[in-house]
Amino acid sequence: MSREVPAAPRTAAVVPAAGRGVRLGPGAPKALRTLSGTPMLVHAVRAMARSRAVSVVVVVAPPDGAADVRRLLDGHALPGTTEILVVPGGETRQESVRLGLAALPADVDVVLVHDAARPLVPVETVDAVAAAVRAGAPAVVPALPLADTVKQVEPRAAGEPEPVVGTPERARLRAVQTPQGFDRAVLDKAHATVVLGGEGATDDAGMVERLGVEVVVVPGHEEAFKVTRPLDLVLAEAVLARRRTTDGY
Ligand code: C5P
């Protein structure tokens, strides 16, 4: 009698891409803006698919744009045999990630959450985060030390001087990036139980911290920066130009 061998657990990436990107100025949703002629979202999905650890990518599209995003991804070559799913997103990043998690296949046990707004993350960073979760860490965040000193202020209306209430010790601060990696059950629990008002969580690890689960930091990469403001587009184009000359990317 032949017995079915259970398939090996899989790693998935959820890519929230439903933001409007207003800080970048007027125009298409941020994830659909192009860098070197290719939409940012395609760069981000390629960055996930390039990792041999990742076998499925769930792209969370603007709520009314899932069909367009599907067509867009079908029209661009993606590395490897990675399965790509597209689902509509929500009003906040937290809601979009929750909808992405709900679409994951049952055999996925490790989840990376990666912002479409970080299109140039190197595969080494993706691999390092996935490997740290596989090695037993329930939540892993890539991060870099800060160049600037950070002040905590009492916020006031735009343009008004804001009183400083504290200066955290810079050596103990890290700027966190994505992909953030999680044991799937831990991230599912965080999204099912942690309720935050306003714009919701800006980062999945922060939700996991609220569960009292340990989150660890691994080295991030300067090319994993978030494209937020117009100057970031200039930097991203420069990184792509350098990659073209150095490794024929
Ligand atoms: O706005 P912010 O830059 O923090 O967005 C981070 C990521 O979350 C982006 O990739 C954006 O597309 C995504 N997002 C989303 N759904 C929203 C808001 C943001 O998927 N409602």
PDB file of C-alpha atoms and ligand atoms in Angstrom, residues 15-23 29-31 40-41 44 60-63 89-97 114-118 178 199 201-203 226-228, ligand 1:
ATOM      1  CA  VAL A  15       3.620  41.937  -0.823  1.00  0.00           C
ATOM      2  CA  PRO A  16       1.300  44.776   0.263  1.00  0.00           C
ATOM      3  CA  ALA A  17       0.998  47.083  -2.749  1.00  0.00           C
ATOM      4  CA  ALA A  18      -2.355  48.777  -2.169  1.00  0.00           C
ATOM      5  CA  GLY A  19      -1.040  52.142  -0.958  1.00  0.00           C
ATOM      6  CA  ARG A  20      -1.715  55.364  -2.836  1.00  0.00           C
ATOM      7  CA  GLY A  21       1.759  56.791  -2.232  1.00  0.00           C
ATOM      8  CA  VAL A  22       0.614  60.385  -1.801  1.00  0.00           C
ATOM      9  CA  ARG A  23       4.019  61.503  -0.436  1.00  0.00           C
ATOM     10  CA  PRO A  29      -0.528  54.255  -7.179  1.00  0.00           C
ATOM     11  CA  LYS A  30       3.035  54.075  -5.906  1.00  0.00           C
ATOM     12  CA  ALA A  31       3.594  50.391  -6.641  1.00  0.00           C
ATOM     13  CA  MET A  40       8.088  49.153  -8.771  1.00  0.00           C
ATOM     14  CA  LEU A  41       5.799  46.252  -7.885  1.00  0.00           C
ATOM     15  CA  ALA A  44       9.588  43.919  -5.654  1.00  0.00           C
ATOM     16  CA  VAL A  60      -2.076  42.676  -2.370  1.00  0.00           C
ATOM     17  CA  ALA A  61      -3.387  45.056  -5.032  1.00  0.00           C
ATOM     18  CA  PRO A  62      -5.350  48.309  -4.660  1.00  0.00           C
ATOM     19  CA  PRO A  63      -8.972  47.338  -3.771  1.00  0.00           C
ATOM     20  CA  GLY A  89      -6.232  45.068  -0.458  1.00  0.00           C
ATOM     21  CA  GLY A  90      -7.800  47.307   2.160  1.00  0.00           C
ATOM     22  CA  GLU A  91      -7.849  50.834   3.580  1.00  0.00           C
ATOM     23  CA  THR A  92      -4.701  50.435   5.700  1.00  0.00           C
ATOM     24  CA  ARG A  93      -1.460  48.505   5.326  1.00  0.00           C
ATOM     25  CA  GLN A  94      -2.477  46.324   8.282  1.00  0.00           C
ATOM     26  CA  GLU A  95      -5.764  45.439   6.586  1.00  0.00           C
ATOM     27  CA  SER A  96      -3.969  44.717   3.293  1.00  0.00           C
ATOM     28  CA  VAL A  97      -1.518  42.329   4.978  1.00  0.00           C
ATOM     29  CA  HIS A 114       7.634  42.751   1.966  1.00  0.00           C
ATOM     30  CA  ASP A 115       6.566  46.273   1.008  1.00  0.00           C
ATOM     31  CA  ALA A 116       6.211  46.876  -2.724  1.00  0.00           C
ATOM     32  CA  ALA A 117       7.729  50.249  -1.854  1.00  0.00           C
ATOM     33  CA  ARG A 118      11.118  48.529  -1.251  1.00  0.00           C
ATOM     34  CA  THR A 178      11.305  44.536   4.934  1.00  0.00           C
ATOM     35  CA  GLU A 199      -3.757  54.044  10.257  1.00  0.00           C
ATOM     36  CA  ALA A 201       0.252  49.025  12.266  1.00  0.00           C
ATOM     37  CA  THR A 202       3.012  50.391  10.020  1.00  0.00           C
ATOM     38  CA  ASP A 203       5.046  47.255  10.610  1.00  0.00           C
ATOM     39  CA  LYS A 226      11.675  52.540   1.016  1.00  0.00           C
ATOM     40  CA  VAL A 227      10.724  54.658  -1.993  1.00  0.00           C
ATOM     41  CA  THR A 228       8.610  57.304  -0.288  1.00  0.00           C
TER      42      THR A 228
HETATM   43  O1  C5P B   1       2.441  54.033   3.138  1.00  0.00           O
HETATM   44  P1  C5P B   1       3.638  53.171   3.337  1.00  0.00           P
HETATM   45  O2  C5P B   1       4.802  53.624   2.523  1.00  0.00           O
HETATM   46  O3  C5P B   1       4.001  52.916   4.762  1.00  0.00           O
HETATM   47  O4  C5P B   1       3.218  51.766   2.733  1.00  0.00           O
HETATM   48  C1  C5P B   1       4.019  50.624   2.888  1.00  0.00           C
HETATM   49  C2  C5P B   1       3.500  49.532   1.991  1.00  0.00           C
HETATM   50  O5  C5P B   1       2.169  49.184   2.371  1.00  0.00           O
HETATM   51  C3  C5P B   1       3.448  49.936   0.519  1.00  0.00           C
HETATM   52  O6  C5P B   1       3.993  48.874  -0.256  1.00  0.00           O
HETATM   53  C4  C5P B   1       1.982  50.158   0.258  1.00  0.00           C
HETATM   54  O7  C5P B   1       1.590  49.871  -1.080  1.00  0.00           O
HETATM   55  C5  C5P B   1       1.328  49.179   1.227  1.00  0.00           C
HETATM   56  N1  C5P B   1      -0.054  49.563   1.609  1.00  0.00           N
HETATM   57  C6  C5P B   1      -1.113  48.672   1.352  1.00  0.00           C
HETATM   58  N2  C5P B   1      -2.410  49.014   1.652  1.00  0.00           N
HETATM   59  C7  C5P B   1      -2.703  50.238   2.180  1.00  0.00           C
HETATM   60  C8  C5P B   1      -1.635  51.151   2.464  1.00  0.00           C
HETATM   61  C9  C5P B   1      -0.315  50.783   2.172  1.00  0.00           C
HETATM   62  O8  C5P B   1      -0.873  47.580   0.834  1.00  0.00           O
HETATM   63  N3  C5P B   1      -3.966  50.551   2.410  1.00  0.00           N
END
